[in-house]
Tab-separated table of N, CA and C in Angstrom:
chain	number	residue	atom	x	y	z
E	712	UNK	N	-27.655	-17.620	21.595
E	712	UNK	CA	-27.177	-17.323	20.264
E	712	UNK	C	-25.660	-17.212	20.237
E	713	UNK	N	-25.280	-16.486	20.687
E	713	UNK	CA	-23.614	-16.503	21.399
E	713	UNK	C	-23.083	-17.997	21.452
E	714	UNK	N	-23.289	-18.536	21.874
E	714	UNK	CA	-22.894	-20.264	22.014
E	714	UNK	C	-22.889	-20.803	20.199
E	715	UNK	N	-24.327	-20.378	19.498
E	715	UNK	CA	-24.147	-20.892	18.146
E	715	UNK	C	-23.352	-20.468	17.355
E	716	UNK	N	-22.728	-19.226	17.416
E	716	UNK	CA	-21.885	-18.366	16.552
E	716	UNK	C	-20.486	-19.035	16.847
E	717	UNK	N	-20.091	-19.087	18.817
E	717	UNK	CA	-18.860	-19.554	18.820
E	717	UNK	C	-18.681	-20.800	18.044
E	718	UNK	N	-19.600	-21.914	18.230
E	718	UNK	CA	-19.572	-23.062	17.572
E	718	UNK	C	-19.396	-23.075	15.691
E	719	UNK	N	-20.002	-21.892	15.324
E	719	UNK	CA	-19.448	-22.105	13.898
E	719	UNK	C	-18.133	-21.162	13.571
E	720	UNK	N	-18.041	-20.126	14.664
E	720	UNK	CA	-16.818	-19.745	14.353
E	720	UNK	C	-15.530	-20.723	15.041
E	721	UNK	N	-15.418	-21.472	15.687
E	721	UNK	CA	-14.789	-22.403	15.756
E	721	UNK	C	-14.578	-23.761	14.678
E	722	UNK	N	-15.908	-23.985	14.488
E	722	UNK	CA	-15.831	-24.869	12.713
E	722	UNK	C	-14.837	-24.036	11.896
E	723	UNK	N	-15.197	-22.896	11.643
E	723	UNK	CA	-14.777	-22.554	10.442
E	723	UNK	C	-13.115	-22.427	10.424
E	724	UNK	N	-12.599	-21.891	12.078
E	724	UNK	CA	-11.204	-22.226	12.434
E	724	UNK	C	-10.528	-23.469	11.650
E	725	UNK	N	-11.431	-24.726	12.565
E	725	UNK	CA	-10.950	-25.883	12.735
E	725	UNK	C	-10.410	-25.919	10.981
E	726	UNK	N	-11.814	-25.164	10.300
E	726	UNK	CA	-11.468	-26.152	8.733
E	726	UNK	C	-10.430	-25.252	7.994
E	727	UNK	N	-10.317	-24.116	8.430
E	727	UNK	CA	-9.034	-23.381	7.944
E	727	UNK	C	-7.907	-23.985	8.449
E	728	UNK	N	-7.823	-24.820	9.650
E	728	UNK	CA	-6.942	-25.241	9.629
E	728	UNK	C	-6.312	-26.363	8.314
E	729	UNK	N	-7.440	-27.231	8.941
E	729	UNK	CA	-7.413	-28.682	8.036
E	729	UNK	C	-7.070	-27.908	6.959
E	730	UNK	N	-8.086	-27.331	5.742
E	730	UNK	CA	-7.778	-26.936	4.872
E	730	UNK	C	-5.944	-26.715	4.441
E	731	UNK	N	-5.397	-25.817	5.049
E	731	UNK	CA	-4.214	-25.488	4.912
E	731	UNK	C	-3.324	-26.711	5.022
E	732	UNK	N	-3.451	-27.974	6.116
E	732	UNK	CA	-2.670	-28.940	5.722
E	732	UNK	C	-2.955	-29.592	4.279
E	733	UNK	N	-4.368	-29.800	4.327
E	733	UNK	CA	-4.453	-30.582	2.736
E	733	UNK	C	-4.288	-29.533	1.961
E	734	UNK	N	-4.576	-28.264	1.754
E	734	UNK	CA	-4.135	-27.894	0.539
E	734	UNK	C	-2.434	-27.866	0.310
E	735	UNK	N	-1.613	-28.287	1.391
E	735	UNK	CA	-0.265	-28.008	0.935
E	735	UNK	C	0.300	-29.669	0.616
E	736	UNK	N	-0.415	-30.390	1.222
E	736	UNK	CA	-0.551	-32.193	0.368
E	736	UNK	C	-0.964	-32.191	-0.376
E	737	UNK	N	-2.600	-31.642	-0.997
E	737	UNK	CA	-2.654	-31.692	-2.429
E	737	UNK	C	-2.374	-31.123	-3.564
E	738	UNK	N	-2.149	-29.765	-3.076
E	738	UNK	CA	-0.720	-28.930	-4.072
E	738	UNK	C	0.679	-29.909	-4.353
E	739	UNK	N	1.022	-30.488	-3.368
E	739	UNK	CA	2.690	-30.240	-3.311
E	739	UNK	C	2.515	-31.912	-3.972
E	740	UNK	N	1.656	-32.729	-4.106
E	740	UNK	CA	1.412	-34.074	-4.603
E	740	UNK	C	0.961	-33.742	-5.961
E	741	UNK	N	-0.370	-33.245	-6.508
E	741	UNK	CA	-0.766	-32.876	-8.225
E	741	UNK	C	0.659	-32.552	-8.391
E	742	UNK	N	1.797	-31.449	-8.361
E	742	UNK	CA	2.657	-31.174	-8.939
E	742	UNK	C	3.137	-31.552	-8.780
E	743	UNK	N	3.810	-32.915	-8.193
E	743	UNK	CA	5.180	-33.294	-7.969
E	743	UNK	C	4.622	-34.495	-9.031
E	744	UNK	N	3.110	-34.782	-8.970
E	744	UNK	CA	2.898	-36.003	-9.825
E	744	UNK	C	2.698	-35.992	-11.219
E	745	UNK	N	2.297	-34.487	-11.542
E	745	UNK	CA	2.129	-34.174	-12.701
E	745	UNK	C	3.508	-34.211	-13.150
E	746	UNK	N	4.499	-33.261	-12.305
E	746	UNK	CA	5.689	-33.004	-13.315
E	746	UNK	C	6.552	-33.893	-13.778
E	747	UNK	N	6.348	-34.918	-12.977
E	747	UNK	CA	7.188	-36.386	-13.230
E	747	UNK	C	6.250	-37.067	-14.401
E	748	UNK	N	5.009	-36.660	-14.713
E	748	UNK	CA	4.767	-37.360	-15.935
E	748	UNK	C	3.604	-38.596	-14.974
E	749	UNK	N	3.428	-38.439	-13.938
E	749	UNK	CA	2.689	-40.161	-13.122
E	749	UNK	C	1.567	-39.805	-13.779
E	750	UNK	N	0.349	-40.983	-13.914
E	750	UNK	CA	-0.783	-40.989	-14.184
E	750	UNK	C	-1.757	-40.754	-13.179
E	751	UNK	N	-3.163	-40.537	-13.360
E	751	UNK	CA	-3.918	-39.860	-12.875
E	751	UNK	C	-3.902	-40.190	-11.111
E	752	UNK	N	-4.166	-41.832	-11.245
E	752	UNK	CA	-4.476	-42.420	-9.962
E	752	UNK	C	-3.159	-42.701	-9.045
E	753	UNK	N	-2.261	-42.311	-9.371
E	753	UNK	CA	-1.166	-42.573	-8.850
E	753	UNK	C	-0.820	-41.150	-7.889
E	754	UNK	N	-0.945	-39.804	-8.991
E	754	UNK	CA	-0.778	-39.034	-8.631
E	754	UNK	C	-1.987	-38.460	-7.322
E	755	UNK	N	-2.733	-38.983	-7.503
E	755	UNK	CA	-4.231	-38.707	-6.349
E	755	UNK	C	-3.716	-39.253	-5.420
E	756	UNK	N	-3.377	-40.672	-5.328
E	756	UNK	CA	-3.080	-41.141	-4.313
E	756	UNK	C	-1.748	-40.472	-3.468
E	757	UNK	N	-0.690	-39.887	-3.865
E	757	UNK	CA	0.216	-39.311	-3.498
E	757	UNK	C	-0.514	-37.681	-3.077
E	758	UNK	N	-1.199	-37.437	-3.803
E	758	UNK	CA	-1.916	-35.719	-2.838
E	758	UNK	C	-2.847	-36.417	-2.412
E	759	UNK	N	-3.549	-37.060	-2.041
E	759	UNK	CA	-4.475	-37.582	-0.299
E	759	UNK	C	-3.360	-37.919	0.682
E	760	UNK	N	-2.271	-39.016	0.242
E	760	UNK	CA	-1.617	-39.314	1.349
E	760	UNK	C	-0.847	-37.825	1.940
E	761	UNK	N	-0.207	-36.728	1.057
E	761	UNK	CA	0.205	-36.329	1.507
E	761	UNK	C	-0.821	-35.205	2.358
E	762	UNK	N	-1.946	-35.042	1.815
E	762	UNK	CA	-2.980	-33.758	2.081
E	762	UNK	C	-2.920	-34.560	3.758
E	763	UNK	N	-3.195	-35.855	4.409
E	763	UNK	CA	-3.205	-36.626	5.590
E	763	UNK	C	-2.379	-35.936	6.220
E	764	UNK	N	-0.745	-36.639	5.450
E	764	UNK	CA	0.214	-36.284	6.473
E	764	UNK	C	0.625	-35.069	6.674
E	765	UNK	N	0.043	-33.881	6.131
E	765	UNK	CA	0.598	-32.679	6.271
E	765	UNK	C	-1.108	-31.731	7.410
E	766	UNK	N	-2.041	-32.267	7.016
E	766	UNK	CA	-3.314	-32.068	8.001
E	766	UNK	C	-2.675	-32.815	9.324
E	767	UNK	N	-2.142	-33.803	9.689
E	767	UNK	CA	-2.035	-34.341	10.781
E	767	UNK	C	-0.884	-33.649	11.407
E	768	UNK	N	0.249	-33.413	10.804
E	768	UNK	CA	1.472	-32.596	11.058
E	768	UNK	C	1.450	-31.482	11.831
E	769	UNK	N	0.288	-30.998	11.175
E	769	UNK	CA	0.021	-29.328	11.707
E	769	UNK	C	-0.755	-29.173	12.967
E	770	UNK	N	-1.516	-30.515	13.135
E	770	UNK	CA	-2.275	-30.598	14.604
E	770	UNK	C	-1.044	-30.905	15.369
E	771	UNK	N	-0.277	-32.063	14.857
E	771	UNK	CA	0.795	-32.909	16.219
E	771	UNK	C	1.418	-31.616	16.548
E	772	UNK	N	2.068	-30.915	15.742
E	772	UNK	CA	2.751	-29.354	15.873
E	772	UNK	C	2.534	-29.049	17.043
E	773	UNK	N	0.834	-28.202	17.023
E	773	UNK	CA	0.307	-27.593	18.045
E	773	UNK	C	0.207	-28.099	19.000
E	774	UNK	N	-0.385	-29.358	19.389
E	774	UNK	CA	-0.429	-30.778	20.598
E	774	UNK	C	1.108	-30.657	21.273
E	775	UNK	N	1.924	-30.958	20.499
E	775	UNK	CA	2.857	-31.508	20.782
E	775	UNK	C	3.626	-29.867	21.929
E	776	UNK	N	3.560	-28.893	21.508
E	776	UNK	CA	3.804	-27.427	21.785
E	776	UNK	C	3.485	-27.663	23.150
E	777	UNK	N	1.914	-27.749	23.268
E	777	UNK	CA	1.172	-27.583	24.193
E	777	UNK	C	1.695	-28.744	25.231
E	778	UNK	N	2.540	-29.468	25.307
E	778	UNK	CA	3.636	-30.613	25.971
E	778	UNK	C	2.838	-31.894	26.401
E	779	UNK	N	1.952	-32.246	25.144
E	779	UNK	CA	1.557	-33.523	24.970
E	779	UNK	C	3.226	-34.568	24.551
E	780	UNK	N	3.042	-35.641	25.123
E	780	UNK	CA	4.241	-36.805	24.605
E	780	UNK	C	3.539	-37.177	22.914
E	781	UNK	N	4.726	-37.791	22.132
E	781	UNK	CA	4.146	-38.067	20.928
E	781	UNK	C	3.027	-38.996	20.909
E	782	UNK	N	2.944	-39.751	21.486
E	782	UNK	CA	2.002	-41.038	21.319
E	782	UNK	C	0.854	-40.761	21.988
E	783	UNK	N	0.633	-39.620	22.957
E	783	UNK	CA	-0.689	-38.643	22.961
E	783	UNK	C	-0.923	-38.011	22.201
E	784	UNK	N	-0.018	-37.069	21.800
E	784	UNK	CA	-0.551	-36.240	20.852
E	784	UNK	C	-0.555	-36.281	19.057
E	785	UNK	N	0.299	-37.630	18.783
E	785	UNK	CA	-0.606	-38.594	17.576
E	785	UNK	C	-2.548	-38.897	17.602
E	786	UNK	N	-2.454	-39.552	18.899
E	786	UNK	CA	-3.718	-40.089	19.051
E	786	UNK	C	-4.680	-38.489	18.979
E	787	UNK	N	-4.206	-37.595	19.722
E	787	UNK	CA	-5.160	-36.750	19.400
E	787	UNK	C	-5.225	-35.997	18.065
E	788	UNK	N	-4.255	-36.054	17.540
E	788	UNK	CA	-4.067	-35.294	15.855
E	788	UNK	C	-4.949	-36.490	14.857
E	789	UNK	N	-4.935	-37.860	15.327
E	789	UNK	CA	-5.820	-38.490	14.464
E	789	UNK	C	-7.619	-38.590	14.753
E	790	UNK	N	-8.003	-38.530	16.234
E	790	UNK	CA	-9.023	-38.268	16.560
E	790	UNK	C	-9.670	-36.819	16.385
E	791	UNK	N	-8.951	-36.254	16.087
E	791	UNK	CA	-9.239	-35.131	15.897
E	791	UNK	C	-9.417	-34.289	14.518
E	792	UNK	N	-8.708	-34.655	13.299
E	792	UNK	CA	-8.638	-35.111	12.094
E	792	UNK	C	-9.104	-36.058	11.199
E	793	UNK	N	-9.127	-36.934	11.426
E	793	UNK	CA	-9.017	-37.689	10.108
E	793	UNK	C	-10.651	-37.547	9.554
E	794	UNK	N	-11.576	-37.424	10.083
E	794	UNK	CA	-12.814	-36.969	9.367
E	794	UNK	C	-12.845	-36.127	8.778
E	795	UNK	N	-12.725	-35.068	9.581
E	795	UNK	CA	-12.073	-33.528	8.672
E	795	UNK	C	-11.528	-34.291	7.454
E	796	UNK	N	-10.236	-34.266	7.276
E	796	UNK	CA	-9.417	-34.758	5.903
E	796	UNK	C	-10.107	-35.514	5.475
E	797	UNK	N	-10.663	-36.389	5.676
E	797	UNK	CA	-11.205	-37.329	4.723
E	797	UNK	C	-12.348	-36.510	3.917
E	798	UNK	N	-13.341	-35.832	4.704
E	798	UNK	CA	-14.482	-35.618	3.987
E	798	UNK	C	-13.752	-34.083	2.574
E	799	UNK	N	-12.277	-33.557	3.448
E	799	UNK	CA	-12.172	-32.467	2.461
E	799	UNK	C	-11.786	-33.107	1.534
E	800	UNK	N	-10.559	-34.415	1.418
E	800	UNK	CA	-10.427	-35.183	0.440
E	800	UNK	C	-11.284	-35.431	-0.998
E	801	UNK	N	-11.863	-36.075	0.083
E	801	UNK	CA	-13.481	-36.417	-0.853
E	801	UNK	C	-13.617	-35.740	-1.892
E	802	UNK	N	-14.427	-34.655	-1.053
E	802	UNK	CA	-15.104	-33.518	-2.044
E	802	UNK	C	-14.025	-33.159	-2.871
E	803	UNK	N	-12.936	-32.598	-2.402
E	803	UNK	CA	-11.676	-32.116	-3.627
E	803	UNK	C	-11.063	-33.011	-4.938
E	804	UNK	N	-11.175	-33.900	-4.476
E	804	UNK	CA	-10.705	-35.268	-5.456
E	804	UNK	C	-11.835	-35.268	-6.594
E	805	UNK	N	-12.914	-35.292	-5.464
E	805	UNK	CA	-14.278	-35.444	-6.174
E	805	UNK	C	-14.829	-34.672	-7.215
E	806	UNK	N	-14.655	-33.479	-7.003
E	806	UNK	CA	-14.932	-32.054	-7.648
E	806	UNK	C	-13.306	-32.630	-8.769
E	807	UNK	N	-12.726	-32.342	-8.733
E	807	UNK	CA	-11.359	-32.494	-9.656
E	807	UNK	C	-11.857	-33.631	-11.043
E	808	UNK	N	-12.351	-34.928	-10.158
E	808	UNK	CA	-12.080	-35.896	-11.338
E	808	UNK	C	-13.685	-35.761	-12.108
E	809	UNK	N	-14.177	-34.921	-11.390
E	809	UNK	CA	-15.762	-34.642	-12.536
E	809	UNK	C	-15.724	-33.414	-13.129
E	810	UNK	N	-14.526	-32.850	-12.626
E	810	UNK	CA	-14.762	-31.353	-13.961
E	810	UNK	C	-14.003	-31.626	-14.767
E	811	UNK	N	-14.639	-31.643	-15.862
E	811	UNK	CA	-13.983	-32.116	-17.646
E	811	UNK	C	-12.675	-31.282	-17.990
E	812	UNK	N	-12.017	-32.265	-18.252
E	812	UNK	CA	-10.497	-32.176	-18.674
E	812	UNK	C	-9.300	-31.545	-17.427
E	813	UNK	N	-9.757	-31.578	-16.254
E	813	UNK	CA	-9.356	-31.547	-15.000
E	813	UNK	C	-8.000	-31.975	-14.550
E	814	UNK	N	-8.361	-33.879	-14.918
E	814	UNK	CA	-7.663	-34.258	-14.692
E	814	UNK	C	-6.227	-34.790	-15.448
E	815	UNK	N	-6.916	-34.348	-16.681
E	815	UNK	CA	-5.715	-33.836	-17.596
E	815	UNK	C	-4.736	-32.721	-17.635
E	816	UNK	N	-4.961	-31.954	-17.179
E	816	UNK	CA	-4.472	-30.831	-17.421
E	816	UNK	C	-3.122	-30.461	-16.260
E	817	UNK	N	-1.967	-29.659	-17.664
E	817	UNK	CA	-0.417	-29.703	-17.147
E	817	UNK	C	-0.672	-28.461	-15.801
E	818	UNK	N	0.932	-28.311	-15.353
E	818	UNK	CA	1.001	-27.253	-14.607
E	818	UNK	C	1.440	-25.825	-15.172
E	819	UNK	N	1.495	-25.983	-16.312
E	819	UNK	CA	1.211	-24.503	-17.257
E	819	UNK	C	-0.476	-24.160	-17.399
E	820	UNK	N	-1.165	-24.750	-17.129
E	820	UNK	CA	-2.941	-24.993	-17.516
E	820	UNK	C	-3.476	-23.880	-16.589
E	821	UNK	N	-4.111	-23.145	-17.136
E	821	UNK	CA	-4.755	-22.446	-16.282
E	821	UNK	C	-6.044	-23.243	-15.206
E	822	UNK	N	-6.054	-24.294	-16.147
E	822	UNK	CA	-7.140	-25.012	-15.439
E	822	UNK	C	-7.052	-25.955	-14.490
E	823	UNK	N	-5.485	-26.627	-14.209
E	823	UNK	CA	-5.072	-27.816	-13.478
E	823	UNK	C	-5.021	-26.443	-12.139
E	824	UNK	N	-4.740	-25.014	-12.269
E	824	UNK	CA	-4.615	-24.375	-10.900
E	824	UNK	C	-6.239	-24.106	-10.620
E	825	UNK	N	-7.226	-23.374	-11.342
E	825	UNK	CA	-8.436	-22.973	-10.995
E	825	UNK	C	-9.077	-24.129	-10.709
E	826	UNK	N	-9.129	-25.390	-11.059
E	826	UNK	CA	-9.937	-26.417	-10.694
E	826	UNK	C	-9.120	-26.853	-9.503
E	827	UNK	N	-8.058	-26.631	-9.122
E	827	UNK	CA	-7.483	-27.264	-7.521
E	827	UNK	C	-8.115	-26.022	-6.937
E	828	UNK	N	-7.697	-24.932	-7.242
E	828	UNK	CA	-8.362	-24.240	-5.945
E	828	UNK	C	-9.813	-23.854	-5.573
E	829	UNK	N	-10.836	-24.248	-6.585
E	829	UNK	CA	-12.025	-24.005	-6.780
E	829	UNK	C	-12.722	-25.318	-5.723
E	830	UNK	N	-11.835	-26.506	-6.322
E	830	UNK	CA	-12.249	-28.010	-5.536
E	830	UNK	C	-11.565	-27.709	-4.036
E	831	UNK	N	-11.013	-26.926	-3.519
E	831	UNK	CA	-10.261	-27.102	-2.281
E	831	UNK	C	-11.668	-26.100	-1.252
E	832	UNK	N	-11.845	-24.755	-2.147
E	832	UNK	CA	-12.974	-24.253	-1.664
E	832	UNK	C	-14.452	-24.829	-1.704
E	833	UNK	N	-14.987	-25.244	-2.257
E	833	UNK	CA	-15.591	-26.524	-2.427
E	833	UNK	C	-15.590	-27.269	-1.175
E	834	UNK	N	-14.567	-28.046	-0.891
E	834	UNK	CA	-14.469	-28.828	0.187
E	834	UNK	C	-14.633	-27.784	1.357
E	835	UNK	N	-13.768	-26.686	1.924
E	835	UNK	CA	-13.990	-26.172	2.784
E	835	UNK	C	-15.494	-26.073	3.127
E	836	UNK	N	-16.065	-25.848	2.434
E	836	UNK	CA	-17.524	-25.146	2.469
E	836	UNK	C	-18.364	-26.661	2.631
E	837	UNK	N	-18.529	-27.712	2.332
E	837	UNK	CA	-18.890	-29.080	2.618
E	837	UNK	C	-18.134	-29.166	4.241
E	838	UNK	N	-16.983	-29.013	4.634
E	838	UNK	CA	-16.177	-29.149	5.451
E	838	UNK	C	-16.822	-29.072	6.677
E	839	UNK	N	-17.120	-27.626	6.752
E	839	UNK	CA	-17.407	-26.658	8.011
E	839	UNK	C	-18.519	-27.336	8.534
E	840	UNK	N	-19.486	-27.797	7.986
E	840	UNK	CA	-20.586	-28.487	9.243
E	840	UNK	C	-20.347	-29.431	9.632
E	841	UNK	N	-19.360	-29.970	8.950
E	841	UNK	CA	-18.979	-31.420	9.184
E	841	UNK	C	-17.989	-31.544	10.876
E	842	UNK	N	-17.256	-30.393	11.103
E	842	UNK	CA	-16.568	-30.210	12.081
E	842	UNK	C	-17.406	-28.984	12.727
E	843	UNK	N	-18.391	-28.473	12.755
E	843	UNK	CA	-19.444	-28.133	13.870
E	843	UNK	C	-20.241	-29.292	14.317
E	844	UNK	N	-20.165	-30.072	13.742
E	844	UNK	CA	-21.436	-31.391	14.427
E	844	UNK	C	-20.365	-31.460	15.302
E	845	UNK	N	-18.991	-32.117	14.664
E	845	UNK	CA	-17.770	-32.801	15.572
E	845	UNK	C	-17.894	-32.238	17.016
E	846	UNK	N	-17.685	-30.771	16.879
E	846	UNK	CA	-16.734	-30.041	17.937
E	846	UNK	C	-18.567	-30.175	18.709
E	847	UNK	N	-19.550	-29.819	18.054
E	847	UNK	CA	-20.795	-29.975	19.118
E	847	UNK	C	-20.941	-30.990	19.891
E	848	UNK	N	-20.413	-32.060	19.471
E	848	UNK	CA	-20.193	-33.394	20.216
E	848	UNK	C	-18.939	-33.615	20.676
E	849	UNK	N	-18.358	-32.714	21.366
E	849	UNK	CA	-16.833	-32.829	22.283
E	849	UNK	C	-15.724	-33.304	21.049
E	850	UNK	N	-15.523	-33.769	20.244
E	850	UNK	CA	-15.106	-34.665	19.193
E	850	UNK	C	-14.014	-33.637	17.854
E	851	UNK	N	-13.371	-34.414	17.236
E	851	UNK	CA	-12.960	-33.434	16.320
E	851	UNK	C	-11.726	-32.169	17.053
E	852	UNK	N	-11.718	-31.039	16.351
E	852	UNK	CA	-11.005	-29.684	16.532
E	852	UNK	C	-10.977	-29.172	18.489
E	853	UNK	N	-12.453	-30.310	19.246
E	853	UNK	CA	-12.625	-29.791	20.386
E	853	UNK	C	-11.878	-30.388	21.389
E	854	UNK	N	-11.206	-31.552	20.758
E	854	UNK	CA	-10.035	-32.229	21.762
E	854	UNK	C	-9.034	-31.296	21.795
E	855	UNK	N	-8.570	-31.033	20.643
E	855	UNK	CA	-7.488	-29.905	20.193
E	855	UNK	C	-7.708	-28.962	21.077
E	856	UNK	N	-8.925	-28.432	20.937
E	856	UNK	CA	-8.818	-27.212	22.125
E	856	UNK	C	-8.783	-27.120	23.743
E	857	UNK	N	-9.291	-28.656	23.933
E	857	UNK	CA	-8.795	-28.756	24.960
E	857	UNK	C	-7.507	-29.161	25.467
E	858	UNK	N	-6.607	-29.230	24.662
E	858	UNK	CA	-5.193	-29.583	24.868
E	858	UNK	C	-4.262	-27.929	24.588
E	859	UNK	N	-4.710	-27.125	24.151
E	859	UNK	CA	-4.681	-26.085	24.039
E	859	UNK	C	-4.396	-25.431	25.286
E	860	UNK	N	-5.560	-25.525	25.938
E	860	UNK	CA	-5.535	-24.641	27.252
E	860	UNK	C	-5.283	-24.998	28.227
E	861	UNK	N	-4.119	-26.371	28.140
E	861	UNK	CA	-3.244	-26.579	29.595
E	861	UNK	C	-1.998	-25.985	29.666
């Protein structure tokens, strides 16, 4: 039982991590896209790319600490990621462009903030098994940790 607990308390790490890169790509993208006035799909595409590059950032960070060279510890920030991000993507984007008037809504809206952070929790919670299968299969957050402890 001990073994199953570490394994989801390690998921749930991994996706607090992830989480925190994409939520500061898909924060810092809706508002930079909203306030300039961009349209819907333009602005999505600018918070995924950035929710990526700021989820991947925060792994190379740690990798890189741990005195991986860049071009190791790229490869492991993307093997180790990009499922994560993608599937939180997903769901967050997903959840956003199906709750009515969502994707309309300014950054005065009470609703352009409660529907980002409602869709970000959302994803977390889709997230977490998704990176317990990973890390159960060596894969995912568990490369990370093994680069960790050299």
């Amino acid at each position: 039982m001990q073994h199953r607990t570490n394994a989801w308390t390690t998921a749930i790490q991994a996706t607090l991590h992830c989480l925190t890169g994409c939520a500061i790509g898909e924060v810092l993208g809706m508002v930079v896209g909203t306030a300039l006035g961009w349209g819907n799909a333009p602005t999505t595409v600018l918070a995924i790319a950035l929710a990526f590059f700021f989820g991947y950032s925060l792994t190379l960070r740690g990798v890189l600490k741990a005195g991986l060279g860049f071009r190791a510890a790229l490869r492991v920030a993307l093997a180790a990621d990009t499922l994560s991000i993608a599937v939180m993507e997903l769901i967050d984007n997903g959840v956003i462009a199906l709750w009515p008037d969502a994707m309309d809504a300014e950054l005065a809206d009470l609703l352009f903030w409660a529907s980002l952070a409602i869709s970000l929790v959302i994803a977390f919670v889709v997230t977490v098994p998704v990176n317990k299968w990973m890390i159960g299969r060596g894969k995912g957050h568990a490369v990370v940790h093994q680069h960790h402890a050299h």
